[in-house]
mmCIF file of C-alpha atoms and ligand atoms in Angstrom:
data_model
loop_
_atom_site.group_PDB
_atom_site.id
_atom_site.type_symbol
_atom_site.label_atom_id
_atom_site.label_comp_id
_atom_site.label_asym_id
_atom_site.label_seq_id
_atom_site.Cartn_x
_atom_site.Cartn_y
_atom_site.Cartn_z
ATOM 1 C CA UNK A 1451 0.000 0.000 0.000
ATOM 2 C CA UNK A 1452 1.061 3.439 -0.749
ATOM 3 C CA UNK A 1453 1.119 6.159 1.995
ATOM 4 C CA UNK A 1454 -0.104 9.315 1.742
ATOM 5 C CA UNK A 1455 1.391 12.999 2.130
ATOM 6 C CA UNK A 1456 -1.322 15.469 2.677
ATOM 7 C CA UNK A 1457 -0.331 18.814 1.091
ATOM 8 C CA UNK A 1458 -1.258 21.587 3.518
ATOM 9 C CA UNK A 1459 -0.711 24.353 1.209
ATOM 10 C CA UNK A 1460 -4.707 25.007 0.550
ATOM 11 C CA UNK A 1461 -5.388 25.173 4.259
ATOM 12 C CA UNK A 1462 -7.092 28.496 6.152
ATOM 13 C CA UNK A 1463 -5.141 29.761 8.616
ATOM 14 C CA UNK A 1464 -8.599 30.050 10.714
ATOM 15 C CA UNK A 1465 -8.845 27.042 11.244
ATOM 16 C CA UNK A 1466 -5.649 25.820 10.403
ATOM 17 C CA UNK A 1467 -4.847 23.823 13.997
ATOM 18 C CA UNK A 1468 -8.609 21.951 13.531
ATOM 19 C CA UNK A 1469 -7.745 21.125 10.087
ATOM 20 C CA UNK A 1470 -4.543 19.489 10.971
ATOM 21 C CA UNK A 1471 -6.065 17.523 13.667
ATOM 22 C CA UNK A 1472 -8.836 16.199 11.835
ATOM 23 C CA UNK A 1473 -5.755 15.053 9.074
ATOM 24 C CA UNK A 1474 -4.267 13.399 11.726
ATOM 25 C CA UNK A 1475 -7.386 11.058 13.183
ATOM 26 C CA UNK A 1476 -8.263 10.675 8.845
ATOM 27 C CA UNK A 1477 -4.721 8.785 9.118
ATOM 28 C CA UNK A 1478 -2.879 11.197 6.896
ATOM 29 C CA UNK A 1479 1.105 9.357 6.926
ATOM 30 C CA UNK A 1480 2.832 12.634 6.328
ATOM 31 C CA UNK A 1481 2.341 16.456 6.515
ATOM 32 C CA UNK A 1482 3.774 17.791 3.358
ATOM 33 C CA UNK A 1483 5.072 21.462 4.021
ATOM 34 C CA UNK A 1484 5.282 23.350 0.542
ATOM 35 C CA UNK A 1485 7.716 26.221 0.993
ATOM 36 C CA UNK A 1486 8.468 28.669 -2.080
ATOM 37 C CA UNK A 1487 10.533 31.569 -2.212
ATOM 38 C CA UNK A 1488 9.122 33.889 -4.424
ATOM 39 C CA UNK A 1489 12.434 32.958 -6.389
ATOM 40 C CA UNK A 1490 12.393 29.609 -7.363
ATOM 41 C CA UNK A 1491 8.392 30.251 -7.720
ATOM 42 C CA UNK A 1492 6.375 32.751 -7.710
ATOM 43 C CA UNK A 1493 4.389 32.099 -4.962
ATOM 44 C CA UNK A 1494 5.722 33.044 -1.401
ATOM 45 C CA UNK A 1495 4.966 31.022 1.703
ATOM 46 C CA UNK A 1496 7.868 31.068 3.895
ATOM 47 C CA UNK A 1497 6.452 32.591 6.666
ATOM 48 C CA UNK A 1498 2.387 30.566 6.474
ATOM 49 C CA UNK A 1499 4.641 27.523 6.084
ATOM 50 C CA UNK A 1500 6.818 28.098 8.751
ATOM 51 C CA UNK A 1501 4.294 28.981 11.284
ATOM 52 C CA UNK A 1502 2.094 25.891 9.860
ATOM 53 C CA UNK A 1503 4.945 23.453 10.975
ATOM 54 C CA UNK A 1504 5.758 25.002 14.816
ATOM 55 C CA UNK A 1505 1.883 24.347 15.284
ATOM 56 C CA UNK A 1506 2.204 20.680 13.984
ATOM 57 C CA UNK A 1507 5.657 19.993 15.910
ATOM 58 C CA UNK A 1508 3.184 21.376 18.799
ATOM 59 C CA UNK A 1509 0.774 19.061 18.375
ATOM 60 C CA UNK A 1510 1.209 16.210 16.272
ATOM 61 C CA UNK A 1511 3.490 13.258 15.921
ATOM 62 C CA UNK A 1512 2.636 12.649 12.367
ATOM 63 C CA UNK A 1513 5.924 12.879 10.349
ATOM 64 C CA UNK A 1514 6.616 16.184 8.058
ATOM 65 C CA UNK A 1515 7.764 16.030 4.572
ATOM 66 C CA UNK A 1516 9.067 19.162 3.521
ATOM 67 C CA UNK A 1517 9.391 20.276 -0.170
ATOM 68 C CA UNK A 1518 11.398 23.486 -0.595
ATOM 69 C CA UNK A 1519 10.585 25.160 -4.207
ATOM 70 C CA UNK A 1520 13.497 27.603 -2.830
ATOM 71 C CA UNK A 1521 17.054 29.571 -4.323
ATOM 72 C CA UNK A 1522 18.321 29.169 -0.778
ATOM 73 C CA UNK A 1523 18.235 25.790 0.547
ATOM 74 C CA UNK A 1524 20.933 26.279 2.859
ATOM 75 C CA UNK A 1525 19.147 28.690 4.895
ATOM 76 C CA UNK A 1526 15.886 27.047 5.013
ATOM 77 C CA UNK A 1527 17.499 23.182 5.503
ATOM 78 C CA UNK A 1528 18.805 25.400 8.926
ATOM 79 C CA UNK A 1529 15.528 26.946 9.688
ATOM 80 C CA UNK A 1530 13.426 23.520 9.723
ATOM 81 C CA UNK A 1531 16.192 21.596 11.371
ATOM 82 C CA UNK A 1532 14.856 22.411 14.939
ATOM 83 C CA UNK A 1533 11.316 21.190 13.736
ATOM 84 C CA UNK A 1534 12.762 17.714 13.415
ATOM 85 C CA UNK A 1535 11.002 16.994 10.177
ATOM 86 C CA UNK A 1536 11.237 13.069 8.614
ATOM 87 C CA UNK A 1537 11.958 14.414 5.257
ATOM 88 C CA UNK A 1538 13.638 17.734 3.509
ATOM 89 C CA UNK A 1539 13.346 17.665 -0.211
ATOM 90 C CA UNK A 1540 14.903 20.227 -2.110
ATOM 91 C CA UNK A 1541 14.971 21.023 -5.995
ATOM 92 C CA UNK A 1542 17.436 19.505 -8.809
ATOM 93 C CA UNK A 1543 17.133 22.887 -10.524
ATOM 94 C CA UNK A 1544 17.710 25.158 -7.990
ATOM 95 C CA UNK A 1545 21.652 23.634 -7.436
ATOM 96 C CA UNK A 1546 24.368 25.453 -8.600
ATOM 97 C CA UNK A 1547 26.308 22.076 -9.120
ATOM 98 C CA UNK A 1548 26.466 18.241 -8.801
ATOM 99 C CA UNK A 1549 29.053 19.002 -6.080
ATOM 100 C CA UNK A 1550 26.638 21.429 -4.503
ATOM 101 C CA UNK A 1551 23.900 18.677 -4.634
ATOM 102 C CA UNK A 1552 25.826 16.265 -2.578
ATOM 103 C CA UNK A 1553 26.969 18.887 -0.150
ATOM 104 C CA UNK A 1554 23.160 19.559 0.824
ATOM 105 C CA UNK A 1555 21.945 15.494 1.002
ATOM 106 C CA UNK A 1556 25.160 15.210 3.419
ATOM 107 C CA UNK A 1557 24.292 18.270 5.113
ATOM 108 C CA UNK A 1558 20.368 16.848 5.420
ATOM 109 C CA UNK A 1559 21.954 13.462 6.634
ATOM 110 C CA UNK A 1560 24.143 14.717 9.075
ATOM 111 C CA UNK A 1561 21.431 16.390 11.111
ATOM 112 C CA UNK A 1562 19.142 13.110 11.297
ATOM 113 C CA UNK A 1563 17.015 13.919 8.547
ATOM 114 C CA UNK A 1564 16.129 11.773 5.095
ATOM 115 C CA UNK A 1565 17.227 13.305 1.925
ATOM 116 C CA UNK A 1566 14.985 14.139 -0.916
ATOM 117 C CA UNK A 1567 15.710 15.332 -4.356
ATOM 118 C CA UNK A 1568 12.653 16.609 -6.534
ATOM 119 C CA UNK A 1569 12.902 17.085 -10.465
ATOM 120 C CA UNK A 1570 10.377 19.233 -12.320
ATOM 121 C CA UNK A 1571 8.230 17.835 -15.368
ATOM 122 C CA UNK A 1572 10.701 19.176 -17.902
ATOM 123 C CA UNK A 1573 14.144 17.634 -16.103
ATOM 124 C CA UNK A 1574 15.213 14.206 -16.835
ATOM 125 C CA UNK A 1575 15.393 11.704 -14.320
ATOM 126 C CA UNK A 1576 19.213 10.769 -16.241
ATOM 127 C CA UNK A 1577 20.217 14.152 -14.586
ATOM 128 C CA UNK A 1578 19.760 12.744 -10.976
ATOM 129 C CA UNK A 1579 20.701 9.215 -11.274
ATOM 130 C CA UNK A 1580 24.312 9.330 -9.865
ATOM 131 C CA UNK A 1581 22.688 10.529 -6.852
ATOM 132 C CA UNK A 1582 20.257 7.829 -6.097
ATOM 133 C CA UNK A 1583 21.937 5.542 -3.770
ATOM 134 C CA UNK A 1584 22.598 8.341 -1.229
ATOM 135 C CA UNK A 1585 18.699 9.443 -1.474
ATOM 136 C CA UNK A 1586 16.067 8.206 0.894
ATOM 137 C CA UNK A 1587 13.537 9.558 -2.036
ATOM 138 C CA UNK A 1588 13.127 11.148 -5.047
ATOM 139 C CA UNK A 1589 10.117 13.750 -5.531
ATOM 140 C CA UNK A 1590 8.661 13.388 -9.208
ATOM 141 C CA UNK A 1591 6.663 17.098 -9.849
ATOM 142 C CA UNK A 1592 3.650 15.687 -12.021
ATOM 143 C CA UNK A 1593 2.778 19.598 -11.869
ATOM 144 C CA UNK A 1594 4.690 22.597 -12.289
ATOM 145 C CA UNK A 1595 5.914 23.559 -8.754
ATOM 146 C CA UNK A 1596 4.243 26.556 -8.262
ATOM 147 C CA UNK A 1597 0.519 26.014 -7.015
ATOM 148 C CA UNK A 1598 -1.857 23.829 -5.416
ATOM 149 C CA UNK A 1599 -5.155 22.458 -7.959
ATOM 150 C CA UNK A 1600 -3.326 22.064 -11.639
ATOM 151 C CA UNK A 1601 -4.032 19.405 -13.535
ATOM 152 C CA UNK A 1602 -1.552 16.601 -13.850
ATOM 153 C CA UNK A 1603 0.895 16.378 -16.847
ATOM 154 C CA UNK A 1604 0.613 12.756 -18.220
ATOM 155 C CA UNK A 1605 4.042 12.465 -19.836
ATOM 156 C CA UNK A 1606 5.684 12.945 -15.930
ATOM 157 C CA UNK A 1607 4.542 9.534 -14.960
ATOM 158 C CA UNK A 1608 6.678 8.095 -17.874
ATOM 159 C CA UNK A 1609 9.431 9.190 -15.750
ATOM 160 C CA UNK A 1610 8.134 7.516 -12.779
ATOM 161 C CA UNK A 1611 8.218 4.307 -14.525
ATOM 162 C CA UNK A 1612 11.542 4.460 -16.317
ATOM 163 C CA UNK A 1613 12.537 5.544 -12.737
ATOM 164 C CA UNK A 1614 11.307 2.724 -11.213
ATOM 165 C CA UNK A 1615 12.519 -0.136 -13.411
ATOM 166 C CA UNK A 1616 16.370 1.707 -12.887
ATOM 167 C CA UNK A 1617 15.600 1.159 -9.206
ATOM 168 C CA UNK A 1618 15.028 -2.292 -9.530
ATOM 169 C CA UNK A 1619 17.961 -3.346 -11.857
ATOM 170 C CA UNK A 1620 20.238 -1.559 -9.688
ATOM 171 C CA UNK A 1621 19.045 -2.956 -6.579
ATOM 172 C CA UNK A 1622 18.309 0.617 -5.065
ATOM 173 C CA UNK A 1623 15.647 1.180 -2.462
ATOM 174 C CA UNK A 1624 14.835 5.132 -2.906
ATOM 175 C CA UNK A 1625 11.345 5.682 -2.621
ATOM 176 C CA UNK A 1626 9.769 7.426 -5.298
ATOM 177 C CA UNK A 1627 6.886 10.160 -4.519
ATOM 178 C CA UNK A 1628 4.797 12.189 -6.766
ATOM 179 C CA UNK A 1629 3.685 15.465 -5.931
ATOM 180 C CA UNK A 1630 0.544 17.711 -7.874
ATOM 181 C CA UNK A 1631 -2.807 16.967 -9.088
ATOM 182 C CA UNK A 1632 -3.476 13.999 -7.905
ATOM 183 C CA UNK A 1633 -6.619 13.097 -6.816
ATOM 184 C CA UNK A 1634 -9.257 9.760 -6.849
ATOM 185 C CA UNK A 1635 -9.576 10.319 -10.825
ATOM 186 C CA UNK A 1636 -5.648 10.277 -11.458
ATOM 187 C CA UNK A 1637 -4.591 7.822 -8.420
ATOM 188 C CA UNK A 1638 -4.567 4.564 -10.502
ATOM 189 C CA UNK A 1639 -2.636 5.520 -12.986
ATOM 190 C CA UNK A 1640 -0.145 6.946 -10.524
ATOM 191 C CA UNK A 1641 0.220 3.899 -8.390
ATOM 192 C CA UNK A 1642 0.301 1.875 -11.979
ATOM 193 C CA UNK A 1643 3.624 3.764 -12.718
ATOM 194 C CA UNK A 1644 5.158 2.417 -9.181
ATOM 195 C CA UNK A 1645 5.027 5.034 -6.336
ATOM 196 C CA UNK A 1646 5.659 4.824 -2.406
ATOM 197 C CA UNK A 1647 4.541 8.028 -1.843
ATOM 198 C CA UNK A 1648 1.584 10.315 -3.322
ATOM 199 C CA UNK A 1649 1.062 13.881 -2.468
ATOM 200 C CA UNK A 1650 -2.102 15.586 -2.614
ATOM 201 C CA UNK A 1651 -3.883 18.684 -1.487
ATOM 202 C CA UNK A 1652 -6.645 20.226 -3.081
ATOM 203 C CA UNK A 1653 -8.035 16.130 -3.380
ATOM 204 C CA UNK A 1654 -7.575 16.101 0.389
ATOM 205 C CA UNK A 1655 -8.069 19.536 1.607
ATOM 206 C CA UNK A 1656 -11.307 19.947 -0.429
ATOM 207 C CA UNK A 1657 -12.971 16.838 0.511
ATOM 208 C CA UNK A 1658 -15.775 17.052 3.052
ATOM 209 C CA UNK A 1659 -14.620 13.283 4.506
ATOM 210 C CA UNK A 1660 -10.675 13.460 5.068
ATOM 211 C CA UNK A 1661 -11.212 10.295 6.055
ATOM 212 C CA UNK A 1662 -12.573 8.942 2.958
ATOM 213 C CA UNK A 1663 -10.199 10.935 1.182
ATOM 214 C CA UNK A 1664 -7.261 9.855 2.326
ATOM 215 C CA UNK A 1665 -8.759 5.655 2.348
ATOM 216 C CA UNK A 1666 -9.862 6.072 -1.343
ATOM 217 C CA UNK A 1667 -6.526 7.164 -2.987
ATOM 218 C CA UNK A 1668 -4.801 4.576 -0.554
HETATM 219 C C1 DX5 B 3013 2.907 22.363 -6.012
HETATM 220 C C2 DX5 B 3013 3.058 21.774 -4.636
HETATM 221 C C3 DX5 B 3013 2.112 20.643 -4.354
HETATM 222 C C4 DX5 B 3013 0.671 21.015 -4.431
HETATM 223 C C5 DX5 B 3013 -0.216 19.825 -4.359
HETATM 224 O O1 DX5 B 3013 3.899 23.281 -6.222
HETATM 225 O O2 DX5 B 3013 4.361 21.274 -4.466
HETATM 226 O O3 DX5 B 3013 2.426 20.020 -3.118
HETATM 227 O O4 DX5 B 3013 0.299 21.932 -3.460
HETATM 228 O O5 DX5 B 3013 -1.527 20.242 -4.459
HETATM 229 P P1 DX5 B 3013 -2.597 19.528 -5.401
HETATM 230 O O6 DX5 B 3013 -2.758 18.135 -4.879
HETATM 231 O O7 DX5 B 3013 -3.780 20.383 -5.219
HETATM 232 O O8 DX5 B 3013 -2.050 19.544 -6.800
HETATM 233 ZN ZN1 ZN B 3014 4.853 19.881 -2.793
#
Protein backbone atom coordinates (compact mmCIF):
# COMPACT_ATOMS: atom_id res chain seq x y z
CA UNK A 1 0.00 0.00 0.00
CA UNK A 2 1.06 3.44 -0.75
CA UNK A 3 1.12 6.16 1.99
CA UNK A 4 -0.10 9.31 1.74
CA UNK A 5 1.39 13.00 2.13
CA UNK A 6 -1.32 15.47 2.68
CA UNK A 7 -0.33 18.81 1.09
CA UNK A 8 -1.26 21.59 3.52
CA UNK A 9 -0.71 24.35 1.21
CA UNK A 10 -4.71 25.01 0.55
CA UNK A 11 -5.39 25.17 4.26
CA UNK A 12 -7.09 28.50 6.15
CA UNK A 13 -5.14 29.76 8.62
CA UNK A 14 -8.60 30.05 10.71
CA UNK A 15 -8.85 27.04 11.24
CA UNK A 16 -5.65 25.82 10.40
CA UNK A 17 -4.85 23.82 14.00
CA UNK A 18 -8.61 21.95 13.53
CA UNK A 19 -7.75 21.12 10.09
CA UNK A 20 -4.54 19.49 10.97
CA UNK A 21 -6.06 17.52 13.67
CA UNK A 22 -8.84 16.20 11.83
CA UNK A 23 -5.75 15.05 9.07
CA UNK A 24 -4.27 13.40 11.73
CA UNK A 25 -7.39 11.06 13.18
CA UNK A 26 -8.26 10.67 8.84
CA UNK A 27 -4.72 8.78 9.12
CA UNK A 28 -2.88 11.20 6.90
CA UNK A 29 1.10 9.36 6.93
CA UNK A 30 2.83 12.63 6.33
CA UNK A 31 2.34 16.46 6.51
CA UNK A 32 3.77 17.79 3.36
CA UNK A 33 5.07 21.46 4.02
CA UNK A 34 5.28 23.35 0.54
CA UNK A 35 7.72 26.22 0.99
CA UNK A 36 8.47 28.67 -2.08
CA UNK A 37 10.53 31.57 -2.21
CA UNK A 38 9.12 33.89 -4.42
CA UNK A 39 12.43 32.96 -6.39
CA UNK A 40 12.39 29.61 -7.36
CA UNK A 41 8.39 30.25 -7.72
CA UNK A 42 6.38 32.75 -7.71
CA UNK A 43 4.39 32.10 -4.96
CA UNK A 44 5.72 33.04 -1.40
CA UNK A 45 4.97 31.02 1.70
CA UNK A 46 7.87 31.07 3.90
CA UNK A 47 6.45 32.59 6.67
CA UNK A 48 2.39 30.57 6.47
CA UNK A 49 4.64 27.52 6.08
CA UNK A 50 6.82 28.10 8.75
CA UNK A 51 4.29 28.98 11.28
CA UNK A 52 2.09 25.89 9.86
CA UNK A 53 4.95 23.45 10.97
CA UNK A 54 5.76 25.00 14.82
CA UNK A 55 1.88 24.35 15.28
CA UNK A 56 2.20 20.68 13.98
CA UNK A 57 5.66 19.99 15.91
CA UNK A 58 3.18 21.38 18.80
CA UNK A 59 0.77 19.06 18.38
CA UNK A 60 1.21 16.21 16.27
CA UNK A 61 3.49 13.26 15.92
CA UNK A 62 2.64 12.65 12.37
CA UNK A 63 5.92 12.88 10.35
CA UNK A 64 6.62 16.18 8.06
CA UNK A 65 7.76 16.03 4.57
CA UNK A 66 9.07 19.16 3.52
CA UNK A 67 9.39 20.28 -0.17
CA UNK A 68 11.40 23.49 -0.59
CA UNK A 69 10.59 25.16 -4.21
CA UNK A 70 13.50 27.60 -2.83
CA UNK A 71 17.05 29.57 -4.32
CA UNK A 72 18.32 29.17 -0.78
CA UNK A 73 18.24 25.79 0.55
CA UNK A 74 20.93 26.28 2.86
CA UNK A 75 19.15 28.69 4.89
CA UNK A 76 15.89 27.05 5.01
CA UNK A 77 17.50 23.18 5.50
CA UNK A 78 18.81 25.40 8.93
CA UNK A 79 15.53 26.95 9.69
CA UNK A 80 13.43 23.52 9.72
CA UNK A 81 16.19 21.60 11.37
CA UNK A 82 14.86 22.41 14.94
CA UNK A 83 11.32 21.19 13.74
CA UNK A 84 12.76 17.71 13.41
CA UNK A 85 11.00 16.99 10.18
CA UNK A 86 11.24 13.07 8.61
CA UNK A 87 11.96 14.41 5.26
CA UNK A 88 13.64 17.73 3.51
CA UNK A 89 13.35 17.66 -0.21
CA UNK A 90 14.90 20.23 -2.11
CA UNK A 91 14.97 21.02 -6.00
CA UNK A 92 17.44 19.50 -8.81
CA UNK A 93 17.13 22.89 -10.52
CA UNK A 94 17.71 25.16 -7.99
CA UNK A 95 21.65 23.63 -7.44
CA UNK A 96 24.37 25.45 -8.60
CA UNK A 97 26.31 22.08 -9.12
CA UNK A 98 26.47 18.24 -8.80
CA UNK A 99 29.05 19.00 -6.08
CA UNK A 100 26.64 21.43 -4.50
CA UNK A 101 23.90 18.68 -4.63
CA UNK A 102 25.83 16.27 -2.58
CA UNK A 103 26.97 18.89 -0.15
CA UNK A 104 23.16 19.56 0.82
CA UNK A 105 21.94 15.49 1.00
CA UNK A 106 25.16 15.21 3.42
CA UNK A 107 24.29 18.27 5.11
CA UNK A 108 20.37 16.85 5.42
CA UNK A 109 21.95 13.46 6.63
CA UNK A 110 24.14 14.72 9.08
CA UNK A 111 21.43 16.39 11.11
CA UNK A 112 19.14 13.11 11.30
CA UNK A 113 17.01 13.92 8.55
CA UNK A 114 16.13 11.77 5.10
CA UNK A 115 17.23 13.31 1.93
CA UNK A 116 14.98 14.14 -0.92
CA UNK A 117 15.71 15.33 -4.36
CA UNK A 118 12.65 16.61 -6.53
CA UNK A 119 12.90 17.09 -10.47
CA UNK A 120 10.38 19.23 -12.32
CA UNK A 121 8.23 17.83 -15.37
CA UNK A 122 10.70 19.18 -17.90
CA UNK A 123 14.14 17.63 -16.10
CA UNK A 124 15.21 14.21 -16.83
CA UNK A 125 15.39 11.70 -14.32
CA UNK A 126 19.21 10.77 -16.24
CA UNK A 127 20.22 14.15 -14.59
CA UNK A 128 19.76 12.74 -10.98
CA UNK A 129 20.70 9.22 -11.27
CA UNK A 130 24.31 9.33 -9.86
CA UNK A 131 22.69 10.53 -6.85
CA UNK A 132 20.26 7.83 -6.10
CA UNK A 133 21.94 5.54 -3.77
CA UNK A 134 22.60 8.34 -1.23
CA UNK A 135 18.70 9.44 -1.47
CA UNK A 136 16.07 8.21 0.89
CA UNK A 137 13.54 9.56 -2.04
CA UNK A 138 13.13 11.15 -5.05
CA UNK A 139 10.12 13.75 -5.53
CA UNK A 140 8.66 13.39 -9.21
CA UNK A 141 6.66 17.10 -9.85
CA UNK A 142 3.65 15.69 -12.02
CA UNK A 143 2.78 19.60 -11.87
CA UNK A 144 4.69 22.60 -12.29
CA UNK A 145 5.91 23.56 -8.75
CA UNK A 146 4.24 26.56 -8.26
CA UNK A 147 0.52 26.01 -7.01
CA UNK A 148 -1.86 23.83 -5.42
CA UNK A 149 -5.16 22.46 -7.96
CA UNK A 150 -3.33 22.06 -11.64
CA UNK A 151 -4.03 19.41 -13.53
CA UNK A 152 -1.55 16.60 -13.85
CA UNK A 153 0.90 16.38 -16.85
CA UNK A 154 0.61 12.76 -18.22
CA UNK A 155 4.04 12.47 -19.84
CA UNK A 156 5.68 12.94 -15.93
CA UNK A 157 4.54 9.53 -14.96
CA UNK A 158 6.68 8.09 -17.87
CA UNK A 159 9.43 9.19 -15.75
CA UNK A 160 8.13 7.52 -12.78
CA UNK A 161 8.22 4.31 -14.52
CA UNK A 162 11.54 4.46 -16.32
CA UNK A 163 12.54 5.54 -12.74
CA UNK A 164 11.31 2.72 -11.21
CA UNK A 165 12.52 -0.14 -13.41
CA UNK A 166 16.37 1.71 -12.89
CA UNK A 167 15.60 1.16 -9.21
CA UNK A 168 15.03 -2.29 -9.53
CA UNK A 169 17.96 -3.35 -11.86
CA UNK A 170 20.24 -1.56 -9.69
CA UNK A 171 19.05 -2.96 -6.58
CA UNK A 172 18.31 0.62 -5.07
CA UNK A 173 15.65 1.18 -2.46
CA UNK A 174 14.83 5.13 -2.91
CA UNK A 175 11.35 5.68 -2.62
CA UNK A 176 9.77 7.43 -5.30
CA UNK A 177 6.89 10.16 -4.52
CA UNK A 178 4.80 12.19 -6.77
CA UNK A 179 3.68 15.46 -5.93
CA UNK A 180 0.54 17.71 -7.87
CA UNK A 181 -2.81 16.97 -9.09
CA UNK A 182 -3.48 14.00 -7.91
CA UNK A 183 -6.62 13.10 -6.82
CA UNK A 184 -9.26 9.76 -6.85
CA UNK A 185 -9.58 10.32 -10.82
CA UNK A 186 -5.65 10.28 -11.46
CA UNK A 187 -4.59 7.82 -8.42
CA UNK A 188 -4.57 4.56 -10.50
CA UNK A 189 -2.64 5.52 -12.99
CA UNK A 190 -0.15 6.95 -10.52
CA UNK A 191 0.22 3.90 -8.39
CA UNK A 192 0.30 1.87 -11.98
CA UNK A 193 3.62 3.76 -12.72
CA UNK A 194 5.16 2.42 -9.18
CA UNK A 195 5.03 5.03 -6.34
CA UNK A 196 5.66 4.82 -2.41
CA UNK A 197 4.54 8.03 -1.84
CA UNK A 198 1.58 10.31 -3.32
CA UNK A 199 1.06 13.88 -2.47
CA UNK A 200 -2.10 15.59 -2.61
CA UNK A 201 -3.88 18.68 -1.49
CA UNK A 202 -6.64 20.23 -3.08
CA UNK A 203 -8.03 16.13 -3.38
CA UNK A 204 -7.57 16.10 0.39
CA UNK A 205 -8.07 19.54 1.61
CA UNK A 206 -11.31 19.95 -0.43
CA UNK A 207 -12.97 16.84 0.51
CA UNK A 208 -15.78 17.05 3.05
CA UNK A 209 -14.62 13.28 4.51
CA UNK A 210 -10.67 13.46 5.07
CA UNK A 211 -11.21 10.29 6.05
CA UNK A 212 -12.57 8.94 2.96
CA UNK A 213 -10.20 10.93 1.18
CA UNK A 214 -7.26 9.86 2.33
CA UNK A 215 -8.76 5.66 2.35
CA UNK A 216 -9.86 6.07 -1.34
CA UNK A 217 -6.53 7.16 -2.99
CA UNK A 218 -4.80 4.58 -0.55
C1 LIG B 1 2.91 22.36 -6.01
C2 LIG B 1 3.06 21.77 -4.64
C3 LIG B 1 2.11 20.64 -4.35
C4 LIG B 1 0.67 21.01 -4.43
C5 LIG B 1 -0.22 19.83 -4.36
O1 LIG B 1 3.90 23.28 -6.22
O2 LIG B 1 4.36 21.27 -4.47
O3 LIG B 1 2.43 20.02 -3.12
O4 LIG B 1 0.30 21.93 -3.46
O5 LIG B 1 -1.53 20.24 -4.46
P1 LIG B 1 -2.60 19.53 -5.40
O6 LIG B 1 -2.76 18.14 -4.88
O7 LIG B 1 -3.78 20.38 -5.22
O8 LIG B 1 -2.05 19.54 -6.80
ZN1 LIG C 1 4.85 19.88 -2.79
Amino acid sequence: MIEISTSILTVEKDNATKTFYDLEVAGTDYYHIDVMDGKFVEKNTEKIMYEYANILKQISNIPMDVHLMVEDIKGNIDRYIPLNPNIITFHYEACKSDEEVIKFINYIKENNIKPAISIKPKTDIEKIKKFLPMLHMVLIMTVEPGKGGQKLIPETLDKVSKLKEYLEENNLDTYIEVDGGINKETIDKVKKAGIDIAVSGSGIISADNFKEAINKLK
